[in-house]
Coordinates of C-alpha atoms in Angstrom, one line a residue:
X1 CA -101.9 59.5 162.6
X2 CA -101.0 63.2 162.4
X3 CA -97.9 62.2 160.4
X4 CA -99.9 60.9 157.5
X5 CA -102.0 64.1 157.5
X6 CA -99.0 66.2 157.5
X7 CA -97.5 64.4 154.5
X8 CA -100.6 64.4 152.5
X9 CA -100.2 66.5 149.3
X10 CA -102.4 69.4 148.4
X11 CA -104.6 69.1 145.5
X12 CA -102.8 69.3 142.2
X13 CA -99.6 70.4 144.1
X14 CA -97.3 67.6 142.5
X15 CA -98.8 67.9 139.2
X16 CA -98.2 71.6 138.9
X17 CA -94.7 71.5 140.2
X18 CA -93.3 68.3 138.9
X19 CA -89.6 69.5 139.0
X20 CA -89.7 69.7 142.8
X21 CA -92.4 67.6 144.2
X22 CA -93.0 63.8 144.2
X23 CA -95.8 62.5 142.0
X24 CA -99.2 61.6 143.5
X25 CA -98.6 58.1 142.5
X26 CA -95.9 57.8 145.3
X27 CA -98.6 58.4 147.9
X28 CA -100.9 55.8 146.4
X29 CA -98.2 53.3 146.6
X30 CA -97.2 54.7 150.1
X31 CA -100.8 54.0 151.2
X32 CA -101.1 50.5 149.6
X33 CA -97.7 49.4 151.1
X34 CA -98.8 50.8 154.5
X35 CA -101.8 48.6 154.7
X36 CA -100.0 45.6 153.5
X37 CA -97.4 46.0 156.2
X38 CA -100.2 46.4 158.8
X39 CA -101.5 43.2 157.6
X40 CA -98.2 41.3 157.5
X41 CA -96.6 42.5 160.8
X42 CA -99.9 42.4 162.6
X43 CA -100.4 38.6 161.8
X44 CA -96.7 38.0 162.6
X45 CA -97.1 39.5 166.0
X46 CA -99.9 36.9 166.8
X47 CA -98.8 33.7 164.8
X48 CA -96.7 31.9 167.2
X49 CA -98.8 32.8 170.2
X50 CA -101.9 31.5 168.4
X51 CA -100.1 28.3 167.4
X52 CA -98.9 27.5 170.9
X53 CA -102.1 28.5 172.9
X54 CA -104.9 27.7 170.6
X55 CA -103.5 24.9 168.2
X56 CA -101.6 23.4 171.1
X57 CA -98.3 23.3 169.2
X58 CA -94.9 23.0 170.9
X59 CA -93.0 26.4 171.4
X60 CA -90.0 24.7 169.5
X61 CA -92.2 23.7 166.6
X62 CA -94.1 27.0 166.4
X63 CA -90.7 28.9 166.3
X64 CA -89.5 26.6 163.5
X65 CA -92.7 26.9 161.5
X66 CA -92.4 30.8 161.8
X67 CA -88.9 30.9 160.6
X68 CA -89.6 28.7 157.6
X69 CA -92.6 30.9 156.9
X70 CA -90.5 34.1 156.9
X71 CA -87.8 32.5 154.8
X72 CA -90.4 31.4 152.1
X73 CA -91.8 34.8 152.1
X74 CA -88.5 36.3 150.9
X75 CA -88.1 33.5 148.4
X76 CA -91.4 33.8 146.5
X77 CA -90.6 37.4 145.5
X78 CA -88.3 35.8 142.8
X79 CA -91.4 34.0 141.3
X80 CA -93.6 37.1 141.7
X81 CA -91.0 39.4 140.1
X82 CA -90.4 36.9 137.3
X83 CA -94.2 36.5 136.5
X84 CA -94.7 40.2 136.6
X85 CA -91.8 41.0 134.2
X86 CA -92.6 38.3 131.9
X87 CA -96.4 37.9 131.8
X88 CA -98.7 39.8 134.1
X89 CA -97.2 43.1 134.9
X90 CA -96.9 44.9 138.1
X91 CA -100.4 46.0 138.6
X92 CA -102.0 42.8 138.2
X93 CA -99.5 41.0 140.4
X94 CA -100.1 43.7 143.3
X95 CA -103.8 43.2 143.1
X96 CA -103.3 39.3 143.0
X97 CA -100.9 39.3 145.8
X98 CA -103.1 41.6 148.0
X99 CA -106.0 39.6 147.3
X100 CA -104.2 36.3 148.2
X101 CA -102.9 37.8 151.4
X102 CA -106.5 39.0 152.5
X103 CA -107.8 35.5 151.8
X104 CA -104.9 33.9 153.9
X105 CA -105.5 36.1 156.8
X106 CA -109.3 35.3 156.7
X107 CA -108.4 31.6 156.8
X108 CA -106.3 32.3 159.8
X109 CA -109.6 33.9 161.2
X110 CA -111.4 30.7 160.4
X111 CA -108.7 28.7 162.0
X112 CA -108.9 30.8 165.1
X113 CA -112.7 30.5 165.2
X114 CA -112.9 26.7 164.8
X115 CA -110.0 25.3 166.8
X116 CA -112.1 24.4 169.9
X117 CA -114.6 22.4 167.8
X118 CA -112.3 20.7 165.2
X119 CA -108.6 21.1 166.1
X120 CA -107.4 19.2 163.0
X121 CA -109.5 21.2 160.7
X122 CA -108.1 24.5 162.3
X123 CA -104.6 23.3 161.7
X124 CA -105.5 22.5 158.1
X125 CA -106.8 26.1 157.7
X126 CA -103.6 27.4 159.2
X127 CA -101.3 25.6 156.8
X128 CA -103.4 26.6 153.9
X129 CA -103.5 30.3 155.2
X130 CA -99.7 30.4 155.4
X131 CA -99.2 28.8 152.0
X132 CA -101.5 31.4 150.5
X133 CA -99.8 34.4 152.4
X134 CA -96.4 33.2 151.2
X135 CA -97.5 33.3 147.5
X136 CA -99.3 36.5 148.1
X137 CA -96.4 38.2 149.4
X138 CA -94.3 37.0 146.6
X139 CA -96.5 38.5 144.1
X140 CA -96.9 41.8 146.0
X141 CA -93.5 42.7 147.5
X142 CA -91.2 43.0 144.5
X143 CA -93.8 44.6 142.3
X144 CA -94.8 47.6 144.4
X145 CA -91.1 48.4 145.0
X146 CA -90.5 48.2 141.3
X147 CA -93.3 50.7 140.6
X148 CA -91.9 53.4 142.9
X149 CA -88.8 53.5 140.7
X150 CA -91.0 53.8 137.5
X151 CA -92.9 56.8 138.6
X152 CA -90.0 59.1 137.8
X153 CA -88.8 60.1 134.2
X154 CA -85.2 59.3 133.4
X155 CA -84.0 62.8 134.1
X156 CA -85.5 62.6 137.7
X157 CA -84.0 59.3 138.8
X158 CA -81.9 61.3 141.4
X159 CA -85.1 61.8 143.4
X160 CA -85.5 58.0 144.1
X161 CA -83.4 58.1 147.3
X162 CA -85.9 60.7 149.0
X163 CA -88.8 58.9 147.4
X164 CA -87.9 55.5 148.7
X165 CA -87.3 57.1 152.1
X166 CA -90.9 58.5 152.1
X167 CA -92.1 55.0 150.9
X168 CA -90.1 53.3 153.6
X169 CA -91.9 55.5 156.2
X170 CA -95.1 54.1 154.8
X171 CA -93.8 50.6 155.6
X172 CA -92.9 51.4 159.0
X173 CA -96.3 53.4 159.8
X174 CA -98.1 50.2 158.6
X175 CA -95.8 48.0 160.6
X176 CA -96.2 50.1 163.8
X177 CA -100.0 50.3 163.5
X178 CA -100.2 46.5 162.8
X179 CA -98.1 45.5 165.7
X180 CA -100.2 47.7 168.0
X181 CA -103.8 47.2 166.8
X182 CA -103.7 43.4 166.0
X183 CA -102.3 42.3 169.4
X184 CA -104.6 44.9 171.2
X185 CA -107.5 43.1 169.6
X186 CA -106.1 39.5 169.5
X187 CA -103.8 39.0 172.5
X188 CA -106.0 39.6 175.4
X189 CA -105.6 38.8 179.0
X190 CA -108.0 39.2 182.0
X191 CA -107.2 40.8 185.2
X192 CA -105.7 37.7 186.6
X193 CA -103.4 37.4 183.6
X194 CA -105.2 34.5 181.9
X195 CA -105.0 34.8 178.1
X196 CA -108.3 34.7 176.2
X197 CA -107.4 31.9 173.5
X198 CA -110.6 32.8 171.5
X199 CA -109.5 36.4 171.0
X200 CA -106.8 35.8 168.2
X201 CA -109.4 35.6 165.5
X202 CA -110.1 39.3 165.9
X203 CA -106.4 40.2 165.3
X204 CA -106.3 38.1 162.2
X205 CA -109.7 39.6 161.0
X206 CA -108.2 43.1 161.4
X207 CA -105.2 42.0 159.3
X208 CA -107.5 40.7 156.6
X209 CA -109.5 43.9 156.5
X210 CA -106.3 46.1 156.5
X211 CA -105.2 44.2 153.2
X212 CA -108.6 44.5 151.6
X213 CA -108.3 48.3 152.2
X214 CA -104.8 48.5 150.7
X215 CA -105.8 46.5 147.6
X216 CA -108.9 48.5 147.0
X217 CA -107.1 51.7 147.4
X218 CA -104.6 50.6 144.8
X219 CA -107.4 49.3 142.4
X220 CA -109.4 52.4 142.4
X221 CA -106.5 55.0 142.2
X222 CA -103.9 53.1 140.0
X223 CA -105.3 54.4 136.7
X224 CA -105.5 58.1 137.8
X225 CA -102.2 58.5 139.7
X226 CA -99.9 55.5 139.1
X227 CA -98.8 56.9 135.7
X228 CA -95.8 58.3 134.0
X229 CA -95.4 62.1 133.7
X230 CA -96.9 61.7 130.3
X231 CA -99.8 60.0 131.5
X232 CA -99.3 56.4 130.4
X233 CA -100.0 53.7 133.0
X234 CA -97.2 52.2 135.0
X235 CA -96.7 48.5 135.6
X236 CA -99.2 47.2 132.9
X237 CA -98.9 44.0 131.0
X238 CA -95.5 43.7 129.6
X239 CA -96.6 43.2 126.0
X240 CA -98.2 46.7 126.2
X241 CA -94.9 48.4 127.0
X242 CA -93.5 50.9 124.6
X243 CA -90.1 52.0 123.8
X244 CA -90.6 55.1 126.0
X245 CA -90.8 52.9 129.1
X246 CA -87.1 51.7 128.6
X247 CA -83.7 53.2 128.4
X248 CA -82.6 54.1 124.8
X249 CA -81.5 51.1 123.1
X250 CA -82.6 48.7 125.9
X251 CA -84.3 45.4 124.9
X252 CA -87.9 45.4 126.1
X253 CA -88.3 41.7 126.9
X254 CA -86.1 39.6 129.1
X255 CA -84.6 36.7 127.1
X256 CA -82.6 33.7 128.6
X257 CA -81.0 31.4 126.3
X258 CA -81.4 27.6 126.7
X259 CA -77.8 27.2 127.5
X260 CA -78.1 29.9 130.2
X261 CA -81.2 28.2 131.7
X262 CA -79.3 24.9 131.7
X263 CA -76.3 26.1 133.3
X264 CA -78.4 28.0 136.0
X265 CA -80.3 24.8 136.8
X266 CA -77.1 22.8 137.2
X267 CA -75.7 25.5 139.4
X268 CA -78.8 25.5 141.4
X269 CA -78.9 21.8 142.1
X270 CA -75.1 21.8 142.9
X271 CA -75.2 24.8 145.3
X272 CA -78.4 23.4 146.9
X273 CA -76.4 20.3 148.2
X274 CA -73.3 22.4 148.9
X275 CA -75.3 24.7 151.3
X276 CA -77.2 21.6 152.6
X277 CA -73.9 20.0 153.6
X278 CA -72.6 23.2 155.2
X279 CA -75.8 23.8 157.2
X280 CA -76.8 20.4 158.4
X281 CA -73.7 18.4 157.6
X282 CA -75.3 15.9 155.3
X283 CA -76.0 15.5 151.6
X284 CA -78.9 13.1 152.0
X285 CA -82.2 13.3 153.7
X286 CA -81.9 11.1 156.7
X287 CA -82.9 13.9 159.2
X288 CA -86.7 14.2 159.6
X289 CA -86.8 16.4 162.5
X290 CA -88.7 19.8 161.7
X291 CA -85.6 22.0 162.6
X292 CA -83.4 19.9 160.3
X293 CA -86.0 19.9 157.6
X294 CA -86.5 23.6 157.4
X295 CA -82.7 24.4 157.9
X296 CA -81.7 21.7 155.4
X297 CA -84.2 22.4 152.7
X298 CA -85.6 26.0 152.8
X299 CA -82.2 27.8 153.5
X300 CA -80.2 25.9 151.0
X301 CA -83.1 26.4 148.4
X302 CA -83.0 30.2 149.1
X303 CA -79.3 30.6 148.8
X304 CA -79.0 28.4 145.8
X305 CA -81.8 30.2 144.1
X306 CA -80.4 33.6 144.7
X307 CA -77.0 32.9 143.1
X308 CA -78.2 30.8 140.3
X309 CA -80.8 33.4 139.5
X310 CA -78.1 36.1 139.7
X311 CA -76.1 34.1 137.1
X312 CA -79.2 33.9 134.9
X313 CA -79.9 37.6 134.9
X314 CA -76.2 38.5 134.3
X315 CA -76.2 36.1 131.4
X316 CA -79.0 38.2 129.7
X317 CA -77.2 41.4 130.1
X318 CA -76.7 43.0 126.6
X319 CA -73.8 45.4 127.1
X320 CA -71.0 46.4 129.5
X321 CA -73.0 49.2 131.0
X322 CA -75.9 46.8 131.9
X323 CA -73.4 44.2 133.4
X324 CA -71.7 46.7 135.4
X325 CA -74.9 48.1 136.9
X326 CA -76.3 44.7 137.7
X327 CA -72.9 43.9 139.3
X328 CA -73.3 47.0 141.6
X329 CA -76.8 45.6 142.8
X330 CA -75.1 42.2 143.6
X331 CA -72.3 43.8 145.4
X332 CA -74.4 46.1 147.6
X333 CA -76.8 43.1 148.2
X334 CA -74.0 41.2 149.6
X335 CA -73.0 43.9 152.1
X336 CA -76.8 44.3 153.1
X337 CA -76.6 40.7 154.5
X338 CA -74.3 41.9 157.4
X339 CA -76.6 44.8 158.1
X340 CA -79.6 42.7 158.5
X341 CA -77.8 40.1 160.5
X342 CA -77.0 42.7 163.1
X343 CA -80.2 44.7 162.9
X344 CA -82.5 41.6 163.3
X345 CA -81.1 40.8 166.7
X346 CA -84.0 43.0 167.8
X347 CA -86.3 39.9 167.7
X348 CA -84.0 37.7 169.3
X349 CA -80.9 38.4 171.5
X350 CA -81.8 42.1 172.1
X351 CA -85.3 40.9 173.3
X352 CA -83.8 38.3 175.7
X353 CA -81.5 41.0 177.1
X354 CA -84.3 43.3 177.5
X355 CA -86.3 40.5 179.3
X356 CA -83.5 39.3 181.5
X357 CA -80.8 41.9 182.1
X358 CA -82.6 45.3 181.7
X359 CA -84.3 47.9 183.9
X360 CA -87.3 48.5 181.8
X361 CA -89.0 51.2 184.2
X362 CA -90.1 54.2 182.5
X363 CA -91.7 56.8 184.7
X364 CA -93.0 54.1 187.0
X365 CA -94.3 51.9 184.2
X366 CA -92.5 48.6 183.6
X367 CA -92.4 48.2 179.7
X368 CA -92.9 44.6 178.6
X369 CA -89.7 43.2 176.9
X370 CA -91.3 42.5 173.6
X371 CA -92.5 46.1 173.2
X372 CA -88.8 47.6 173.6
X373 CA -88.2 47.1 169.8
X374 CA -91.2 49.2 169.0
X375 CA -88.8 52.3 169.4
X376 CA -87.4 51.3 165.9
X377 CA -90.7 51.9 164.2
X378 CA -91.4 55.1 166.1
X379 CA -88.0 56.5 165.2
X380 CA -88.4 55.5 161.5
X381 CA -91.6 57.5 161.3
X382 CA -90.1 60.5 163.0
X383 CA -86.8 60.5 161.0
X384 CA -87.9 59.4 157.5
X385 CA -89.0 62.6 156.3
X386 CA -86.1 64.6 157.8
X387 CA -83.7 62.2 156.0
X388 CA -85.5 62.5 152.7
X389 CA -85.2 66.3 153.1
X390 CA -81.5 65.9 153.9
X391 CA -80.8 64.0 150.7
X392 CA -82.7 66.5 148.6
X393 CA -80.7 69.5 150.1
X394 CA -77.4 67.7 149.9
X395 CA -78.3 66.8 146.2
X396 CA -79.3 70.6 145.5
X397 CA -75.8 71.5 146.8
X398 CA -73.9 68.8 144.9
X399 CA -72.7 67.1 148.0
X400 CA -75.1 64.1 148.2
X401 CA -73.1 60.8 148.8
X402 CA -73.3 58.2 146.2
X403 CA -75.8 55.3 147.1
X404 CA -73.1 52.8 148.1
X405 CA -71.6 55.3 150.4
X406 CA -74.8 56.0 152.1
X407 CA -75.0 52.2 152.7
X408 CA -71.5 52.1 154.0
X409 CA -72.8 54.9 156.5
X410 CA -75.6 52.6 157.6
X411 CA -73.3 49.7 158.3
X412 CA -71.0 52.1 160.2
X413 CA -73.9 53.4 162.3
X414 CA -75.1 50.0 163.4
X415 CA -71.5 49.1 164.2
X416 CA -71.4 52.3 166.4
X417 CA -74.7 51.4 168.1
X418 CA -73.2 48.0 169.2
X419 CA -69.9 49.6 170.2
X420 CA -71.9 51.8 172.7
X421 CA -74.1 49.1 174.1
X422 CA -71.1 46.8 174.4
X423 CA -69.3 49.2 176.7
X424 CA -72.4 49.7 178.8
X425 CA -72.8 46.0 179.5
X426 CA -69.1 45.6 180.2
X427 CA -69.3 46.1 183.9
X428 CA -72.8 44.7 184.5
X429 CA -71.5 41.4 185.7
X430 CA -73.7 38.4 185.6
X431 CA -76.9 39.9 187.3
X432 CA -76.6 43.7 186.8
X433 CA -79.3 45.5 184.9
X434 CA -78.7 47.7 181.8
X435 CA -80.7 51.0 181.9
X436 CA -83.3 51.0 179.2
X437 CA -82.1 54.3 177.8
X438 CA -79.1 52.6 176.3
X439 CA -81.4 50.2 174.2
X440 CA -83.4 53.3 173.3
X441 CA -80.2 55.0 172.0
X442 CA -79.2 51.8 170.3
X443 CA -82.5 51.7 168.4
X444 CA -82.1 55.4 167.6
X445 CA -78.7 55.0 166.0
X446 CA -79.7 51.8 164.2
X447 CA -82.8 53.6 162.8
X448 CA -80.5 56.2 161.4
X449 CA -78.5 53.5 159.8
X450 CA -81.5 51.8 158.5
X451 CA -82.6 54.9 156.7
X452 CA -79.2 55.2 155.2
X453 CA -79.3 51.7 153.9
X454 CA -82.6 50.0 153.4
X455 CA -84.7 52.6 151.4
X456 CA -81.4 53.5 149.5
X457 CA -81.0 49.9 148.6
X458 CA -84.6 49.8 147.2
X459 CA -83.9 53.1 145.3
X460 CA -80.6 51.7 143.9
X461 CA -82.3 48.7 142.4
X462 CA -84.9 51.0 140.8
X463 CA -82.3 53.1 139.4
X464 CA -79.9 50.6 138.1
X465 CA -82.0 47.5 137.1
X466 CA -82.9 47.1 133.3
X467 CA -86.6 47.6 133.0
X468 CA -87.3 44.1 131.4
X469 CA -86.3 42.3 134.5
X470 CA -86.5 45.0 137.3
X471 CA -89.0 43.1 139.5
X472 CA -86.8 40.0 139.2
X473 CA -83.8 42.1 140.5
X474 CA -85.9 43.2 143.4
X475 CA -86.5 39.5 144.1
X476 CA -82.6 39.0 144.2
X477 CA -82.4 42.0 146.5
X478 CA -84.9 40.6 149.0
X479 CA -83.0 37.2 149.0
X480 CA -80.1 39.2 150.5
X481 CA -82.5 40.4 153.2
X482 CA -83.5 36.6 153.7
X483 CA -79.8 35.6 154.0
X484 CA -79.3 38.4 156.5
X485 CA -82.2 37.0 158.6
X486 CA -80.7 33.5 158.4
X487 CA -77.4 34.8 159.5
X488 CA -78.9 36.8 162.2
X489 CA -80.5 33.5 163.7
X490 CA -77.0 32.0 163.7
X491 CA -75.5 34.9 165.4
X492 CA -78.2 35.3 167.9
X493 CA -77.6 31.7 169.0
X494 CA -74.2 32.7 170.2
X495 CA -75.6 35.0 173.0
X496 CA -73.9 34.0 176.2
X497 CA -75.7 33.3 179.5
X498 CA -77.7 36.3 180.8
X499 CA -78.9 37.1 184.3
X500 CA -81.8 34.8 184.6
X501 CA -79.6 31.8 183.8
X502 CA -77.3 32.7 186.7
X503 CA -80.2 33.0 189.1
X504 CA -81.7 29.8 188.0
X505 CA -78.4 28.0 188.5
X506 CA -78.0 29.6 192.0
X507 CA -81.4 28.1 192.9
X508 CA -80.1 24.7 192.0
X509 CA -77.1 25.3 194.3
X510 CA -74.6 25.8 191.4
X511 CA -72.4 28.6 190.4
X512 CA -73.0 28.9 186.8
X513 CA -69.9 31.0 186.1
X514 CA -67.7 28.2 187.6
X515 CA -69.4 25.7 185.3
X516 CA -68.7 27.9 182.3
X517 CA -65.1 28.6 183.4
X518 CA -64.8 24.8 183.8
X519 CA -63.7 25.1 187.4
X520 CA -66.4 22.6 188.5
X521 CA -67.8 19.3 186.9
X522 CA -71.5 18.8 187.2
X523 CA -72.9 15.4 188.4
X524 CA -75.2 13.4 186.1
X525 CA -78.2 14.7 188.4
X526 CA -77.1 18.3 187.9
X527 CA -76.6 17.9 184.2
X528 CA -80.2 16.6 184.0
X529 CA -81.5 19.5 186.0
X530 CA -79.5 21.9 183.8
X531 CA -81.0 20.3 180.7
X532 CA -84.5 20.7 182.1
X533 CA -83.9 24.3 183.1
X534 CA -82.2 25.0 179.6
X535 CA -79.1 26.2 181.3
X536 CA -75.8 26.3 179.4
X537 CA -72.9 24.2 180.4
X538 CA -70.3 25.8 178.1
X539 CA -69.7 29.1 176.6
X540 CA -70.8 29.8 173.1
X541 CA -68.1 30.1 170.2
X542 CA -68.0 32.2 167.1
X543 CA -65.5 31.3 164.3
X544 CA -63.6 29.2 166.9
X545 CA -63.4 32.1 169.4
X546 CA -65.1 31.5 172.9
X547 CA -67.7 34.1 173.8
X548 CA -67.4 34.8 177.5
X549 CA -69.7 37.6 178.1
X550 CA -72.2 40.2 176.6
X551 CA -69.4 42.6 175.7
X552 CA -67.6 40.1 173.6
X553 CA -71.0 39.1 172.0
X554 CA -71.8 42.7 170.9
X555 CA -68.2 43.1 169.7
X556 CA -68.9 40.6 167.1
X557 CA -71.4 42.8 165.5
X558 CA -69.0 45.8 165.9
X559 CA -66.3 44.0 163.9
X560 CA -68.4 42.3 161.2
X561 CA -70.5 45.7 160.4
X562 CA -67.4 47.8 160.8
X563 CA -65.3 45.8 158.5
X564 CA -68.2 45.7 156.0
X565 CA -68.6 49.5 156.2
X566 CA -64.9 50.2 155.5
X567 CA -64.7 47.8 152.6
X568 CA -68.1 49.1 151.0
X569 CA -66.7 52.8 151.5
X570 CA -63.5 51.9 149.8
X571 CA -65.3 50.3 147.0
X572 CA -67.8 53.1 146.6
X573 CA -65.7 55.3 144.1
X574 CA -65.3 52.2 141.9
X575 CA -69.1 51.3 142.3
X576 CA -69.8 54.9 141.3
X577 CA -68.0 54.4 138.0
X578 CA -69.8 51.0 137.5
X579 CA -73.1 52.9 137.8
X580 CA -72.3 54.8 134.7
X581 CA -73.8 58.3 135.4
X582 CA -76.4 57.2 138.0
X583 CA -75.9 58.3 141.6

């Protein structure tokens, strides 16, 4: 893409002018992450379609497997961060993680190549592939983010916000390319609309090749460019780190006492059962359905692991400054949950609305509903560099907002996006169509919010985390993303009936609005038909409040994100003090 060419540094440009330019190592990490995101998002685009069409799984089972897979992908960074900080170092973990993900994608290629001859064997390949990808992602994700923060000397840590914004653009270029190329190769239909179920393998193979490219790029260039300004390697074995890699007076090895480990273990077990009871209403394991299994095991495990690990890290803090800086990471991570809960409606409720109640005609072309969310990736690529320049210019003038305030701005922007869309659906009625320009505007505003919050959050961890467990704290940070995705699923489930539901009910001779308003009572036969057609018989509720229409649904996100933005903005001056000189 031209954007990548435009951003490519000229020879020796960054070395000769270190004070104003980003180091070449940033672009190495940028390219490595870009290919990894190509691999991951390309595979994600095909996975459920492959399970349903080729492996003959039920849609509900495929969706649950997909959700559990993503949840585990945000749990294993805790493990990868711990192993990197304690034993292997960032470099080795990135190479190991990239290699595992490439292998996992190749196993999906084998699964997609053999299902017609041996369905059982193909499913085994798929399960093994997902297992390997989960662990590969865990080794890769926290460590490459941690290395970005290590590229800059202590006196240049203020550059990290713009550095992570550029890095974030690499993430989204890769995601955009993966979501376009892998489906282009793997999700193929003929002229009559019949899907070629044997084509999925080419999409998975493309994802595998992309990960190999990213891993090889990093392996070849790491020693030359992924180095400190003094020329020392970044992210090597922890035992080879020197005092120059740490803040003055900072301990160079993470140490957790036996008492702290014991308390953290007890806390984890207790919280696991607390969250299990909250989520599925039981402490035991009588429920064996796949949905209950994932919701009652994986999600409690993630939440309990995040909190208990946060306690363990805090127990190793050696002074007041460290404790305060770690607390800032925890507090900001909590507010990030609300952002992702709203932002990740793109893959669920917003897609349903794009499908069922949006006029998607663009200059005579009817855009597929699943493609509408691609605007987010396009806007990130277009706006990431301008945002990076904006932070640089504001910093030069001494007017750059402190990082928590930037994230409060991100929450405020996403609240604004839902406020605009709420008022544009207010008068649609049950079957009116929303103009696609309003969804495009929503994604534009949300992308601006994302650029204020997500890369800034990555940067904040890089600036505040003690070196000895920086990758581990990135793991905690990614858990907050996972918690946001889980909340997104719960909130997406409260979407009220959209236009297609009213049309289906009308064909059955029933006014759905009268059913929802409890003006009519369905007969047993009608109830059976409603269940078959997956039609609702009552309005959804949130926090005990009934959701009657799309306006009220979107206002839930306005209120949640708006309140979170105000509270974080109020807390920002206090958080700035707790950051102890870091902005």
